[in-house]
């Protein structure tokens, strides 16, 4: 994946730069509280998350905190983004995919995290004109981060799903080969696959093997297919 987006301080007047730093530091000081709020909103708004236990939400909380701290540091200009910075997020995406969560759930979690962080930035900004302008300067880099991080996670999801599909195809082929050989699997993954298809030791089965040959009437191989 290409290098991460630039999230540092844009060209602002010194008063706006000071306001921007003040806002970011204020959110950083309460980042754990902000992360906790995000987790509670996810629990409420994402149905599949609402069914999970506290161990799951502990993992989510760690992910949210890591993302928030990284964003705040990048927005303050203290660090640049790089693909390796999101290894933790990629690993979490793989865990969610293995657990059966849909990609839409993961993207919804990103949406909630972004909205809660933005609300915290506005709350810490206050109502002065300079503070509001400084807060607005954070919108574009914040969106860039979310786009970059969510794309990174989506790639992990797709890679996992491709791996699962490839394994399933291989398992079906192995099961078919064994059944055509006249032997029903009695243990291991192939037995589980057979049971998933309703095939057991007492299941009545008939195998039909066919091969496509040339059309003897027309000689047209396309017609035969």
Tab-separated table of C-alpha atoms in Angstrom:
chain	number	residue	atom	x	y	z
A	1	UNK	CA	0.000	0.000	0.000
A	2	UNK	CA	1.308	3.522	-0.756
A	3	UNK	CA	2.625	5.783	1.931
A	4	UNK	CA	0.039	7.258	4.252
A	5	UNK	CA	-1.684	10.614	3.768
A	6	UNK	CA	-0.203	13.872	5.041
A	7	UNK	CA	-2.103	14.828	8.200
A	8	UNK	CA	0.163	17.460	9.725
A	9	UNK	CA	-0.367	21.135	10.304
A	10	UNK	CA	-1.407	23.091	7.180
A	11	UNK	CA	-0.442	26.705	6.531
A	12	UNK	CA	-2.304	28.633	9.194
A	13	UNK	CA	-1.798	31.896	10.997
A	14	UNK	CA	0.011	31.593	14.324
A	15	UNK	CA	-3.167	32.215	16.380
A	16	UNK	CA	-4.968	29.425	14.493
A	17	UNK	CA	-1.996	27.100	14.925
A	18	UNK	CA	-2.116	27.729	18.669
A	19	UNK	CA	-5.849	27.028	18.758
A	20	UNK	CA	-5.370	23.851	16.758
A	21	UNK	CA	-2.676	22.602	19.147
A	22	UNK	CA	-4.862	23.482	22.141
A	23	UNK	CA	-7.806	21.508	20.751
A	24	UNK	CA	-5.686	18.454	19.958
A	25	UNK	CA	-4.020	18.484	23.375
A	26	UNK	CA	-7.392	18.807	25.099
A	27	UNK	CA	-8.751	15.765	23.264
A	28	UNK	CA	-5.559	13.836	23.934
A	29	UNK	CA	-5.959	14.471	27.666
A	30	UNK	CA	-9.386	12.808	27.618
A	31	UNK	CA	-8.741	10.275	24.856
A	32	UNK	CA	-9.648	7.255	27.007
A	33	UNK	CA	-13.010	8.794	27.827
A	34	UNK	CA	-13.590	9.533	24.125
A	35	UNK	CA	-12.682	5.945	23.202
A	36	UNK	CA	-15.085	4.609	25.816
A	37	UNK	CA	-17.864	6.731	24.324
A	38	UNK	CA	-17.087	5.380	20.854
A	39	UNK	CA	-17.263	1.786	22.102
A	40	UNK	CA	-20.646	2.400	23.732
A	41	UNK	CA	-22.022	3.939	20.534
A	42	UNK	CA	-20.752	0.936	18.539
A	43	UNK	CA	-22.448	-1.383	21.012
A	44	UNK	CA	-25.712	0.501	20.465
A	45	UNK	CA	-25.615	1.139	16.716
A	46	UNK	CA	-24.018	-2.033	15.284
A	47	UNK	CA	-26.351	-5.021	15.889
A	48	UNK	CA	-23.648	-7.679	15.553
A	49	UNK	CA	-21.498	-5.864	18.123
A	50	UNK	CA	-24.363	-5.633	20.609
A	51	UNK	CA	-24.331	-9.436	20.951
A	52	UNK	CA	-20.664	-9.651	22.000
A	53	UNK	CA	-19.087	-10.091	25.427
A	54	UNK	CA	-16.778	-7.809	27.399
A	55	UNK	CA	-13.651	-9.525	26.116
A	56	UNK	CA	-14.631	-8.505	22.600
A	57	UNK	CA	-15.253	-4.913	23.661
A	58	UNK	CA	-11.914	-4.829	25.446
A	59	UNK	CA	-10.281	-5.625	22.108
A	60	UNK	CA	-12.392	-2.967	20.352
A	61	UNK	CA	-11.467	-0.394	23.019
A	62	UNK	CA	-7.750	-1.045	22.463
A	63	UNK	CA	-8.184	-0.632	18.711
A	64	UNK	CA	-10.081	2.637	19.081
A	65	UNK	CA	-7.481	4.033	21.484
A	66	UNK	CA	-4.645	3.102	19.140
A	67	UNK	CA	-6.367	4.779	16.202
A	68	UNK	CA	-7.191	7.918	18.197
A	69	UNK	CA	-3.681	8.343	19.577
A	70	UNK	CA	-2.188	7.849	16.128
A	71	UNK	CA	-4.569	10.365	14.565
A	72	UNK	CA	-3.979	12.988	17.239
A	73	UNK	CA	-0.197	12.662	16.935
A	74	UNK	CA	-0.377	12.897	13.137
A	75	UNK	CA	-2.771	15.867	13.230
A	76	UNK	CA	-0.440	17.650	15.630
A	77	UNK	CA	2.405	17.128	13.157
A	78	UNK	CA	4.344	14.900	15.563
A	79	UNK	CA	4.555	11.975	13.143
A	80	UNK	CA	3.930	10.898	9.539
A	81	UNK	CA	1.686	8.021	8.525
A	82	UNK	CA	3.105	4.854	6.966
A	83	UNK	CA	1.500	1.492	6.039
A	84	UNK	CA	3.341	-0.297	8.843
A	85	UNK	CA	1.592	1.976	11.362
A	86	UNK	CA	-1.654	0.138	10.631
A	87	UNK	CA	-0.425	-3.416	11.169
A	88	UNK	CA	-2.434	-3.508	14.413
A	89	UNK	CA	-5.597	-2.545	12.508
A	90	UNK	CA	-4.971	-5.166	9.837
A	91	UNK	CA	-4.622	-7.848	12.519
A	92	UNK	CA	-7.887	-6.726	14.121
A	93	UNK	CA	-9.643	-6.824	10.739
A	94	UNK	CA	-8.481	-10.422	10.292
A	95	UNK	CA	-9.847	-11.312	13.741
A	96	UNK	CA	-13.240	-9.798	12.895
A	97	UNK	CA	-13.324	-11.582	9.528
A	98	UNK	CA	-12.476	-14.943	11.151
A	99	UNK	CA	-15.198	-14.352	13.741
A	100	UNK	CA	-17.735	-13.919	10.939
A	101	UNK	CA	-18.331	-10.160	11.113
A	102	UNK	CA	-19.348	-8.564	7.833
A	103	UNK	CA	-17.109	-5.940	6.279
A	104	UNK	CA	-19.998	-3.460	6.632
A	105	UNK	CA	-19.809	-3.859	10.423
A	106	UNK	CA	-16.118	-3.003	10.410
A	107	UNK	CA	-16.699	0.051	8.223
A	108	UNK	CA	-19.580	1.103	10.488
A	109	UNK	CA	-17.205	0.947	13.438
A	110	UNK	CA	-14.829	3.287	11.601
A	111	UNK	CA	-17.720	5.657	10.902
A	112	UNK	CA	-18.711	5.706	14.574
A	113	UNK	CA	-15.120	6.226	15.681
A	114	UNK	CA	-14.683	9.157	13.302
A	115	UNK	CA	-17.943	10.812	14.399
A	116	UNK	CA	-17.215	10.468	18.119
A	117	UNK	CA	-13.705	11.886	17.683
A	118	UNK	CA	-15.057	14.805	15.656
A	119	UNK	CA	-17.664	15.539	18.345
A	120	UNK	CA	-14.887	15.565	20.944
A	121	UNK	CA	-12.791	17.953	18.829
A	122	UNK	CA	-15.739	20.342	18.504
A	123	UNK	CA	-16.492	20.107	22.212
A	124	UNK	CA	-12.892	20.926	23.121
A	125	UNK	CA	-12.715	23.707	20.539
A	126	UNK	CA	-15.296	25.951	22.155
A	127	UNK	CA	-17.348	28.636	20.448
A	128	UNK	CA	-14.876	31.378	19.543
A	129	UNK	CA	-14.427	32.170	15.850
A	130	UNK	CA	-10.737	31.252	15.913
A	131	UNK	CA	-11.439	27.950	17.665
A	132	UNK	CA	-14.136	27.035	15.149
A	133	UNK	CA	-11.843	27.865	12.240
A	134	UNK	CA	-9.035	25.832	13.774
A	135	UNK	CA	-11.410	22.882	14.232
A	136	UNK	CA	-12.479	23.113	10.592
A	137	UNK	CA	-8.836	22.806	9.538
A	138	UNK	CA	-8.927	19.280	11.019
A	139	UNK	CA	-11.789	17.998	8.864
A	140	UNK	CA	-9.854	17.114	5.704
A	141	UNK	CA	-6.910	15.339	7.387
A	142	UNK	CA	-9.330	13.466	9.651
A	143	UNK	CA	-11.250	12.183	6.635
A	144	UNK	CA	-8.002	11.238	4.887
A	145	UNK	CA	-6.969	9.121	7.853
A	146	UNK	CA	-10.314	7.320	8.027
A	147	UNK	CA	-10.274	6.638	4.267
A	148	UNK	CA	-6.714	5.326	4.428
A	149	UNK	CA	-7.226	3.165	7.512
A	150	UNK	CA	-10.577	1.741	6.391
A	151	UNK	CA	-9.136	0.868	2.956
A	152	UNK	CA	-6.252	-0.908	4.692
A	153	UNK	CA	-8.720	-2.907	6.792
A	154	UNK	CA	-10.920	-3.712	3.786
A	155	UNK	CA	-7.914	-5.204	1.992
A	156	UNK	CA	-7.316	-7.497	4.966
A	157	UNK	CA	-10.960	-8.590	4.836
A	158	UNK	CA	-10.781	-9.343	1.101
A	159	UNK	CA	-7.542	-11.308	1.475
A	160	UNK	CA	-9.056	-13.404	4.262
A	161	UNK	CA	-12.235	-14.082	2.270
A	162	UNK	CA	-10.178	-15.136	-0.766
A	163	UNK	CA	-8.234	-17.501	1.470
A	164	UNK	CA	-11.469	-18.977	2.860
A	165	UNK	CA	-12.950	-19.445	-0.629
A	166	UNK	CA	-9.772	-21.147	-1.867
A	167	UNK	CA	-9.758	-23.503	1.130
A	168	UNK	CA	-13.451	-24.317	0.641
A	169	UNK	CA	-12.913	-25.126	-3.055
A	170	UNK	CA	-9.975	-27.367	-2.213
A	171	UNK	CA	-11.992	-29.135	0.482
A	172	UNK	CA	-14.931	-29.750	-1.891
A	173	UNK	CA	-12.605	-31.203	-4.523
A	174	UNK	CA	-10.952	-33.512	-1.982
A	175	UNK	CA	-14.358	-34.657	-0.707
A	176	UNK	CA	-15.608	-35.369	-4.222
A	177	UNK	CA	-12.451	-37.317	-5.093
A	178	UNK	CA	-12.871	-39.512	-2.023
A	179	UNK	CA	-16.570	-40.129	-2.695
A	180	UNK	CA	-15.874	-41.034	-6.337
A	181	UNK	CA	-13.290	-43.504	-5.076
A	182	UNK	CA	-16.119	-45.187	-3.165
A	183	UNK	CA	-14.936	-44.234	0.319
A	184	UNK	CA	-16.868	-41.983	2.679
A	185	UNK	CA	-14.693	-39.878	5.008
A	186	UNK	CA	-14.855	-41.066	8.608
A	187	UNK	CA	-12.862	-38.371	10.426
A	188	UNK	CA	-11.195	-35.005	10.157
A	189	UNK	CA	-12.131	-31.948	8.080
A	190	UNK	CA	-13.488	-34.010	5.165
A	191	UNK	CA	-15.956	-35.763	7.453
A	192	UNK	CA	-17.123	-32.361	8.740
A	193	UNK	CA	-17.464	-31.135	5.145
A	194	UNK	CA	-19.458	-34.225	4.192
A	195	UNK	CA	-21.807	-33.726	7.135
A	196	UNK	CA	-22.285	-30.099	6.132
A	197	UNK	CA	-23.574	-31.360	2.767
A	198	UNK	CA	-25.808	-33.963	4.398
A	199	UNK	CA	-23.546	-36.865	3.488
A	200	UNK	CA	-23.077	-39.604	6.077
A	201	UNK	CA	-22.394	-43.331	6.386
A	202	UNK	CA	-26.098	-44.138	5.923
A	203	UNK	CA	-26.916	-41.459	3.358
A	204	UNK	CA	-28.218	-42.878	0.062
A	205	UNK	CA	-25.997	-41.545	-2.693
A	206	UNK	CA	-25.544	-41.924	-6.416
A	207	UNK	CA	-22.612	-40.470	-8.333
A	208	UNK	CA	-23.039	-39.607	-11.985
A	209	UNK	CA	-19.903	-38.927	-14.014
A	210	UNK	CA	-20.315	-37.292	-17.419
A	211	UNK	CA	-17.960	-36.045	-20.060
A	212	UNK	CA	-18.700	-33.623	-22.884
A	213	UNK	CA	-18.023	-35.064	-26.349
A	214	UNK	CA	-18.265	-33.542	-29.808
A	215	UNK	CA	-21.695	-33.127	-31.359
A	216	UNK	CA	-21.874	-36.059	-33.798
A	217	UNK	CA	-24.782	-34.490	-35.656
A	218	UNK	CA	-23.150	-31.198	-36.576
A	219	UNK	CA	-19.524	-31.571	-35.615
A	220	UNK	CA	-19.841	-28.244	-33.834
A	221	UNK	CA	-17.938	-28.324	-30.488
A	222	UNK	CA	-19.719	-25.151	-29.362
A	223	UNK	CA	-23.058	-26.906	-29.752
A	224	UNK	CA	-21.793	-29.817	-27.673
A	225	UNK	CA	-20.803	-27.487	-24.847
